[in-house]
XYZ file of C-alpha atoms in Angstrom:
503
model
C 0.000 0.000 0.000
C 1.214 3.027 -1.113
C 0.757 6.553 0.819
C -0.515 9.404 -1.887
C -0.992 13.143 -1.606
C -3.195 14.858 -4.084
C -3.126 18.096 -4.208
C -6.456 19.767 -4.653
C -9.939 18.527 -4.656
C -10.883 19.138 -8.610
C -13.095 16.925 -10.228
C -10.093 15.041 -11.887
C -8.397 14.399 -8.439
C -11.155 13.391 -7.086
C -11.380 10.621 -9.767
C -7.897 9.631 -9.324
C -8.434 9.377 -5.788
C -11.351 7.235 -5.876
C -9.428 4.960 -7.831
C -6.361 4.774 -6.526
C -8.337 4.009 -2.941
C -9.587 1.276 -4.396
C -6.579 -0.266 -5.546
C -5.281 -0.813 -1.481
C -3.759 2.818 -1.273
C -3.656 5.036 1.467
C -4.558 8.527 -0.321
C -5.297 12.346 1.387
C -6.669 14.769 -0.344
C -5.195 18.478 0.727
C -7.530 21.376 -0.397
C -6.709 24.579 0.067
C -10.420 26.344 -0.149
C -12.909 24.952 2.367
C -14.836 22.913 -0.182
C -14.552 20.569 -3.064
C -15.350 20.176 -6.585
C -12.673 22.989 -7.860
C -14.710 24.690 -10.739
C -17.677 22.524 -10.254
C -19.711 24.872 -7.338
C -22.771 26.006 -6.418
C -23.934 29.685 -5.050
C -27.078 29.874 -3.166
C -29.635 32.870 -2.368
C -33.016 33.737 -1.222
C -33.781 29.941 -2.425
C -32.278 30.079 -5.467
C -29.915 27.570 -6.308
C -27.526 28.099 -9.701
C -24.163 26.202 -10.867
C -21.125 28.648 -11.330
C -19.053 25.916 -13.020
C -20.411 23.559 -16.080
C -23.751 23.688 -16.315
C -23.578 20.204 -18.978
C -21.985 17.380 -19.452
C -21.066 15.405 -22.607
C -19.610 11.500 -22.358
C -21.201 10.480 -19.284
C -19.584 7.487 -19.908
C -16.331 8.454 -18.266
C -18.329 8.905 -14.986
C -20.119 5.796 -15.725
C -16.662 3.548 -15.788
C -15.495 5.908 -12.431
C -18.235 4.749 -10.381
C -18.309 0.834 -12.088
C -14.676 0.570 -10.735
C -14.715 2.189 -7.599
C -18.344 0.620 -5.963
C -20.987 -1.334 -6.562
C -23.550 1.395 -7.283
C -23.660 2.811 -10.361
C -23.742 6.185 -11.606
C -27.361 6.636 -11.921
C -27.911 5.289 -8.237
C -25.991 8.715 -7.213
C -27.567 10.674 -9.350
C -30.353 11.811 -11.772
C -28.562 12.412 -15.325
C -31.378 13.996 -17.474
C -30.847 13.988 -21.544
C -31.442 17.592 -22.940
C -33.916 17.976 -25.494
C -33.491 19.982 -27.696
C -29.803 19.925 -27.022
C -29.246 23.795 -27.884
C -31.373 26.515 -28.977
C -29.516 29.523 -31.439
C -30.534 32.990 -31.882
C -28.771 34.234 -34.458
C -27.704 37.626 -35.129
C -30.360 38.296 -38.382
C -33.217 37.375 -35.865
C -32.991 33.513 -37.368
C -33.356 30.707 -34.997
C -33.120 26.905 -34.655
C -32.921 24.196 -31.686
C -31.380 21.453 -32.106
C -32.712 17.998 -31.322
C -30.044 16.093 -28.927
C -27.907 13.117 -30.455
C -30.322 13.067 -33.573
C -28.405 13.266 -36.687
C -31.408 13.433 -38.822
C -33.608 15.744 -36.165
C -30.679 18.126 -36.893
C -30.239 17.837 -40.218
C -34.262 18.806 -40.876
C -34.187 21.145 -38.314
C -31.544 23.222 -40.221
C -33.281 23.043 -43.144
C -36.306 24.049 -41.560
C -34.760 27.128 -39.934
C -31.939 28.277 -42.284
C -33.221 27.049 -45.766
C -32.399 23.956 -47.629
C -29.008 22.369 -47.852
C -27.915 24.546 -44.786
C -28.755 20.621 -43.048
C -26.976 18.962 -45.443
C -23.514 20.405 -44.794
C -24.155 20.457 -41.328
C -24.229 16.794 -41.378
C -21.707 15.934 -43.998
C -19.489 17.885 -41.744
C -20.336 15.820 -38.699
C -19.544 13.035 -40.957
C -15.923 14.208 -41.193
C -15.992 15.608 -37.579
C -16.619 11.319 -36.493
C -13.463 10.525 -39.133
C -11.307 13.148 -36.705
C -12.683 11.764 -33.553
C -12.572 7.975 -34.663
C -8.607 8.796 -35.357
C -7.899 11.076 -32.058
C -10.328 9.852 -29.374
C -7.809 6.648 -27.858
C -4.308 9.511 -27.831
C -6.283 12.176 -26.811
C -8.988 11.024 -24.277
C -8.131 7.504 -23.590
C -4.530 6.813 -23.071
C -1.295 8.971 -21.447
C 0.155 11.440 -23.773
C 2.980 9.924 -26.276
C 6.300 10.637 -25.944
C 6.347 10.977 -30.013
C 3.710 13.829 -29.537
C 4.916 15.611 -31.830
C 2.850 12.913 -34.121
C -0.126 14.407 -32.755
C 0.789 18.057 -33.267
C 2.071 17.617 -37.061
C -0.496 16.067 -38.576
C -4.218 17.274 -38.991
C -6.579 14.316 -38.389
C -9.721 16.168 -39.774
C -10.225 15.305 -43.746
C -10.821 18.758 -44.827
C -13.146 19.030 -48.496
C -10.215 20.496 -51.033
C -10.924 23.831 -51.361
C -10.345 26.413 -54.921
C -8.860 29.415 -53.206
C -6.494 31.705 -55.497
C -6.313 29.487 -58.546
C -4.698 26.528 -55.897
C -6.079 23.712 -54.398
C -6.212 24.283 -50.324
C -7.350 22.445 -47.616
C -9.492 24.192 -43.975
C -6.423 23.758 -41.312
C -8.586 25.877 -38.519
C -12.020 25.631 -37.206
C -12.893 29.203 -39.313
C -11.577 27.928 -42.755
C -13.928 24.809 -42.343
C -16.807 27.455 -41.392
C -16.171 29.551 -44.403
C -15.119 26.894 -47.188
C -17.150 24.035 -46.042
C -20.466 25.223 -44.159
C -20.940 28.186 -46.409
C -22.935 30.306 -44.323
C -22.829 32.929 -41.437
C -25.320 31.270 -39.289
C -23.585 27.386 -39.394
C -20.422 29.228 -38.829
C -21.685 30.320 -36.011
C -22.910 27.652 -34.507
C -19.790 25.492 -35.401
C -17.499 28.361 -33.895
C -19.401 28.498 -30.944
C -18.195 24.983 -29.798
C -14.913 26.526 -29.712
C -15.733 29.858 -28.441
C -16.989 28.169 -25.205
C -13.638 26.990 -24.335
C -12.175 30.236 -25.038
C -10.953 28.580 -28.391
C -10.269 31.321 -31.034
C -11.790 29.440 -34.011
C -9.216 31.360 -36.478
C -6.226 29.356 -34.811
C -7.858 26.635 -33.197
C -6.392 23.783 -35.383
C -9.488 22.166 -38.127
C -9.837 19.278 -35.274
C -11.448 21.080 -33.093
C -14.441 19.585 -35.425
C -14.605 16.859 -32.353
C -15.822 19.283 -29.888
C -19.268 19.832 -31.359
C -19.607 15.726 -32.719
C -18.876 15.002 -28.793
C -22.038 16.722 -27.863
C -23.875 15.290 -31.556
C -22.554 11.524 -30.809
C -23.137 11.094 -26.844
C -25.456 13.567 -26.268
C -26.052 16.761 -23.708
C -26.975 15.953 -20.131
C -27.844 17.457 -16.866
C -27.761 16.464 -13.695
C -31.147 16.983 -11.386
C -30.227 18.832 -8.707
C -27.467 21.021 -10.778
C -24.098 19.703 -11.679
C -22.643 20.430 -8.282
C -24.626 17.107 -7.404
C -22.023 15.179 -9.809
C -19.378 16.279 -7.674
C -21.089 15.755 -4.641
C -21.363 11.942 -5.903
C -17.670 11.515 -6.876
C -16.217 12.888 -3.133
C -18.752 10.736 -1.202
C -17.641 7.836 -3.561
C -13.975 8.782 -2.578
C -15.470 9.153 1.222
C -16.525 5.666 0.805
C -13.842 4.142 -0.326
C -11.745 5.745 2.857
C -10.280 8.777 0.748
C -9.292 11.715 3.380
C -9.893 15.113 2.639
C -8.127 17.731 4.342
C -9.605 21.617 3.959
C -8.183 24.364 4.282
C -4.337 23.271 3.829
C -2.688 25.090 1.695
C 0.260 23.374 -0.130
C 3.745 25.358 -0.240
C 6.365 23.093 -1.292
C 6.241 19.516 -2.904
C 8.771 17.596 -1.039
C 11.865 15.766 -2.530
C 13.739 13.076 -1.435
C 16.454 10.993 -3.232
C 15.374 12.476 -6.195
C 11.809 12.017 -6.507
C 8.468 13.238 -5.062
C 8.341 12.403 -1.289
C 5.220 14.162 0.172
C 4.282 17.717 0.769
C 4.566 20.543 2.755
C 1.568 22.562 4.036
C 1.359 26.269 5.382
C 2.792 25.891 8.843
C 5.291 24.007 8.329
C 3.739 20.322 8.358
C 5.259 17.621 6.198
C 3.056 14.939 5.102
C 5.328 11.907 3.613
C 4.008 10.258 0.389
C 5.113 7.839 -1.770
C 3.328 9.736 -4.475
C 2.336 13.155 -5.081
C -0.433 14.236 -7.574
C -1.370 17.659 -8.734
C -4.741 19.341 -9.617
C -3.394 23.112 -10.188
C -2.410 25.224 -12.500
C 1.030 24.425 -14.186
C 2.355 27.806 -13.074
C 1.649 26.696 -9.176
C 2.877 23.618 -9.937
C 6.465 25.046 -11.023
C 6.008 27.223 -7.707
C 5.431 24.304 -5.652
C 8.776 22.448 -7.141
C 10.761 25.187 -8.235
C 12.453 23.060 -10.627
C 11.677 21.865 -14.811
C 9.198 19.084 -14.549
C 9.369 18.600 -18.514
C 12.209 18.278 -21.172
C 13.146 21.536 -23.113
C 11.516 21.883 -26.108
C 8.083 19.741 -24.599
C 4.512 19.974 -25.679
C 3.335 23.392 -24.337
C 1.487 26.341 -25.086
C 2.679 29.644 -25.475
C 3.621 30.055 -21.704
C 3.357 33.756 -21.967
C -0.600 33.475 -22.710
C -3.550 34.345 -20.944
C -6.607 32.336 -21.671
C -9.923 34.281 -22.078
C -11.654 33.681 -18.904
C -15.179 33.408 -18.280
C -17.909 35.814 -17.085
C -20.999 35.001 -15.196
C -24.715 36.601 -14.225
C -26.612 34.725 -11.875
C -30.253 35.506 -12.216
C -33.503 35.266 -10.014
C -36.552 35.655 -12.277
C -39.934 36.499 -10.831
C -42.637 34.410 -13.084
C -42.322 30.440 -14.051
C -40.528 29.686 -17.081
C -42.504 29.372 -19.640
C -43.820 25.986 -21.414
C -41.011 24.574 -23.836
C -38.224 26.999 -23.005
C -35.058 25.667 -24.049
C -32.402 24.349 -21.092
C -29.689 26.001 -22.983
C -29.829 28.917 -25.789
C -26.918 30.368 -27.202
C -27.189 34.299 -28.673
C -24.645 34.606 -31.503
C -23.595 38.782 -32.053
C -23.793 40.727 -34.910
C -19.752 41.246 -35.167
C -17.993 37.639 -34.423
C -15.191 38.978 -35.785
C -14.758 42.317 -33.353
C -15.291 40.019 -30.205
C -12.665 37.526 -31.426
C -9.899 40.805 -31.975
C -10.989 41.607 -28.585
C -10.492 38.667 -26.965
C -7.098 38.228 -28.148
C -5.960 42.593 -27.539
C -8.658 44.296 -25.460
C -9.186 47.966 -25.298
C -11.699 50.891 -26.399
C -14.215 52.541 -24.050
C -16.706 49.716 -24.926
C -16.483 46.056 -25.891
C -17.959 44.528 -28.658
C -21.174 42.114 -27.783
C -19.604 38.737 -26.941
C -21.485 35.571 -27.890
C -23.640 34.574 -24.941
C -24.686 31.434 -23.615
C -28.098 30.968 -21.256
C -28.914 28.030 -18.891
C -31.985 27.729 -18.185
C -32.777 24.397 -16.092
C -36.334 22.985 -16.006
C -35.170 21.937 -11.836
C -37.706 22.666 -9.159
C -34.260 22.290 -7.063
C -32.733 25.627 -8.199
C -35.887 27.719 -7.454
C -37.961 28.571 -3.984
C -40.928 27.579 -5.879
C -43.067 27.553 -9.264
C -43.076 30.894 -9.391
C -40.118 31.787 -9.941
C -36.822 30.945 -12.266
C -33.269 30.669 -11.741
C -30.894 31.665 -15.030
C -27.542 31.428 -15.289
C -25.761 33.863 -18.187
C -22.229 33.126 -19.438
C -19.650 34.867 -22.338
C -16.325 34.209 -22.693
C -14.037 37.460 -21.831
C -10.509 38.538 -21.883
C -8.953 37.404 -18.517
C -6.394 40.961 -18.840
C -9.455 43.154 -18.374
C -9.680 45.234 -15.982
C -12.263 43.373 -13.443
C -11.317 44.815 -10.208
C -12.831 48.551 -12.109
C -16.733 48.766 -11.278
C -17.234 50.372 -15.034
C -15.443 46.717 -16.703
C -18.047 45.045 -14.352
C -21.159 47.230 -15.417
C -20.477 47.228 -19.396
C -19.915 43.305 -19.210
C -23.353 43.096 -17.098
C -25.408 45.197 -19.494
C -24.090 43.243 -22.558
C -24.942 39.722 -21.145
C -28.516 40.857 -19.877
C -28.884 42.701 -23.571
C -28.452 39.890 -25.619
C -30.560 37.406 -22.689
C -33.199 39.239 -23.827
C -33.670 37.931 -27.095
C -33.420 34.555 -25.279
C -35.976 35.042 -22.106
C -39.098 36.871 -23.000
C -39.649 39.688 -20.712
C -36.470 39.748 -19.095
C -35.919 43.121 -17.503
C -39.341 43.025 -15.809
C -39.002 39.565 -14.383
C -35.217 40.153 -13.232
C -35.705 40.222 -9.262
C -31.816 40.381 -8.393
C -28.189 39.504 -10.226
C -24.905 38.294 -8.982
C -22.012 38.724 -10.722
C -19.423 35.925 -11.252
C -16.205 37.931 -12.370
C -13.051 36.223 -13.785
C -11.564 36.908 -9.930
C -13.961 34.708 -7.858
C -12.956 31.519 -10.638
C -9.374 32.612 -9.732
C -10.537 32.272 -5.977
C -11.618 28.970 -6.235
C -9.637 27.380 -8.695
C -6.284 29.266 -8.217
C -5.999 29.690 -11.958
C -4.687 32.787 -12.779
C -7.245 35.508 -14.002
C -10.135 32.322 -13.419
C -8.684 31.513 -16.673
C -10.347 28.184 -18.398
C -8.647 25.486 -19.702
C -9.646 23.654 -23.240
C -9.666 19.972 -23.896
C -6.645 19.078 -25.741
C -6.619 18.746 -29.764
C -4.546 17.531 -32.539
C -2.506 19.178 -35.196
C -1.838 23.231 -34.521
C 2.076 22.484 -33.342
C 0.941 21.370 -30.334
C 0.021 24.493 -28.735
C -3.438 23.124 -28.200
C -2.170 20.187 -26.281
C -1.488 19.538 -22.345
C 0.977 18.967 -20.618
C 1.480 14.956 -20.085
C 0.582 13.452 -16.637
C 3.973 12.306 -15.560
C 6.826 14.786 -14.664
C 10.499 15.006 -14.921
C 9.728 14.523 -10.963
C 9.764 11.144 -10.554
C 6.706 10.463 -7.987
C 4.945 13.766 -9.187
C 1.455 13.282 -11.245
C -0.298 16.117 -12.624
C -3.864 15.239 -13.057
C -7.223 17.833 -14.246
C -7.828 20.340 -16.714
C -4.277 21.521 -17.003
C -3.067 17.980 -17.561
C -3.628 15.842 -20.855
C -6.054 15.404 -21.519
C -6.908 18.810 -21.135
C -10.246 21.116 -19.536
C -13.984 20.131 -19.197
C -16.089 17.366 -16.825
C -15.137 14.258 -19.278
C -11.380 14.961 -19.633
C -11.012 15.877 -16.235
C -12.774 12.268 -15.129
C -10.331 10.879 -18.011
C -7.070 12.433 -16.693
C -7.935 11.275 -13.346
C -8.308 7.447 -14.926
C -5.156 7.931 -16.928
C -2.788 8.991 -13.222
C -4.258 6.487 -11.755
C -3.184 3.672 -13.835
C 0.151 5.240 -14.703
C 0.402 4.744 -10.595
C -1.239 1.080 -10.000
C 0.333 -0.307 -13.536
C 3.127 1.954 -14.010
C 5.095 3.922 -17.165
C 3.933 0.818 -18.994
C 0.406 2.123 -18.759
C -1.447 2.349 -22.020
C -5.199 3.688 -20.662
C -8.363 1.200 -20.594
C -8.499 -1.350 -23.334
């Protein structure tokens, strides 16, 4: 029996934990806020209830195999996992509109038709078509096993099979996410909607490498869900499954230094002065607290990484308690597309001016009796993408950002204004607080091609004994990856460097 430290309690420590208990090891969980779950939280008022984290998960599946191997109860026992249907509803910037049936390859198709005009379904799905070709050849090194040493296979070649394309009397082929919008979709509106997948992740979709196609067949192929209750209830489940299977949790300890011994990873040191000894160490922060916490190169020169001098966009939140029920057929999630994509993408990446441009906005809308005092009323939760630079401690950034989210919710949720009983504001800060990324910046699942800059960090370290595990570990940010990373440390621990992920 090994003793293991992990280092915050984010969904994908959590999972490792859980897994590694149940392979005979001793494992303590040291989390520096007073809670768990990381990004995964709920805030609570007047008895309203809202999620400031994910508000939906794609590839339940991953939490499906946690809970097989780590109990006898099953996923479903824990918790209510609703499908979402339709599984988005967009209002686009010319007043046009369409929702989207969920996992329905033909609902979607007609539906675009319907709404857009004919063919506009057709491309849609011959796209998804080639989306499932990228997926089918990136899913098992990008989701399912450890990163390969010969990454650079990953970042050199484009796995999408991109239509050729006439462009300047040459034959070309879409190598980002906005080429494949212009020269294959042909048409503002499925742009749009394809760019938005992206978007959400704070993905610029005019560098985000063509196989970022796999984001929006993840949500087409497996479906949108919800959990009843709110997704805080998901990781409720997953740290009383670790509670269960004798996982300790220690809040409020702040880790300062991981301790080294021999040469490797040897436990940790807490605020105070405390060692704890470990046999293992794994890490749920962000890489540039990780380097803090070793003060040393946990990866080879010239490794997989981003530019480490970028900021990702960040996200910004309204909570929202509505007077009135919601109304019959209201869709759980609507996204509002803006007039100028292109002006909130230049912002993202250099902000500045006296006002931003409209940012595209995204609108939860649960149909859970949970998140409200009672029938008559409605709790909303409004989200955009923003640059994480901004300046968010200045009441004016706050106000502009607050009046652009609740302008475009409008043209999602009829009678807004009048119904709006109170707001809270989730700035990029109060992610930062709970997360301890810098600027509440948000991570993006990893993808092929693009150099590499769009993939994580691997889960080992130059440190032997150091794990790094979560959204800013391969394979990279949201609930599914997270659960997957957490899989992936945990086997590289039980089976060692010979590890190859689940067969």
């Amino acid at each position: 029996m090994a003793r293991i430290a992990v280092i915050g309690a984010g969904t994908g420590a959590m999972a490792a934990a859980a897994r590694l208990a149940v392979a005979g090891h001793r494992v303590v969980v040291y989390e520096r806020t007073e809670t768990y779950g990381g990004a995964v939280r709920r805030f609570e008022r007047d008895g309203f209830r809202f999620d400031t984290g994910p508000g939906l998960l794609t590839l339940p599946a991953v939490y499906r195999d946690l809970f097989v191997k780590t109990g006898k109860e099953p996923l479903e026992d824990c918790v209510e996992l609703v499908q979402v249907d339709p599984s988005s509803r967009h209002v686009f910037a010319d007043g046009s509109e369409v929702s989207l049936p969920n996992a329905s390859r033909s609902g979607v198709v007609a539906a675009l038709d319907e709404a857009l005009g004919a063919g506009a379904g057709r491309r849609w799905g011959d796209f998804l078509v080639r989306a499932r070709e990228a997926w089918d050849r990136t899913r098992r090194p990008l989701l399912e096993e450890p990163l390969w040493p010969n990454w650079q296979v990953l970042a050199e070649k484009e796995p999408y099979p991109a239509v050729p394309h006439k462009r300047l009397l040459r034959t070309r082929r879409a190598g980002t996410l906005a080429e494949i919008a212009s020269w294959e979709l042909r048409d503002e509106r499925l742009a749009a909607l394809l760019e938005s997948h992206a978007l959400a992740y704070g993905l610029d979709p005019r560098t985000a490498p063509a196989s970022a196609a796999v984001l929006p067949y993840m949500e087409h192929a497996f479906g949108t869900w919800y959990v009843r209750g709110g997704m805080r209830e998901l990781a409720r489940a997953v740290y009383e499954r670790c509670v269960l299977r004798k996982v300790e949790f220690v809040f409020g300890a702040e880790v300062t230094r991981i301790v080294e011994k021999d040469g490797r990873a040897a436990g940790v040191e807490l605020a105070g002065g405390r060692v704890a000894e470990a046999d293992h160490v794994v890490a749920d922060v962000h890489p540039a607290r990780l380097r803090a916490l070793t003060e040393r190169p946990l990866d080879d020169e010239g490794d997989v990484r981003a530019d480490p001098g970028a900021v990702p966009p960040a996200r910004f939140t309204l909570l929202l308690a509505l007077r009135g029920a919601r109304e019959p057929g209201a869709a759980h999630r609507t996204v509002v597309h803006p007039a100028a994509p292109e002006s909130e993408l230049d912002f993202l990446v250099s902000p500045g001016g006296d006002r931003p441009p409209s940012p595209t906005v995204t609108v939860l809308r649960p149909d859970d009796p949970a998140l409200r005092p009672d029938g008559e009323h409605e709790s909303a939760v409004l989200s955009a993408v923003v640059p994480a630079d901004a300046l968010w401690d200045e009441e004016s950034t706050v106000r502009r950002y607050t009046d652009l989210l609740l302008e475009a919710a409008e043209r999602a949720i009829p009678g807004l204004r009048e119904r709006l009983l109170w707001h809270e504001v989730r700035a990029p800060g109060d992610c930062e607080d709970e997360t301890g990324a810098p600027s509440g910046a948000v991570p993006a699942p990893a993808l092929a091609a693009g150099q590499g800059h769009f993939l994580h960090p691997a889960n080992t370290t130059r440190l032997p004994g150091l794990y790094r595990v979560g959204g800013w570990s391969h394979p990279g940010g949201g609930l599914p990856h997270a659960g997957m990373s957490g899989a992936l440390v945990a086997g590289l621990i039980v089976e060692g460097p010979g590890f190859r992920g689940s067969q």
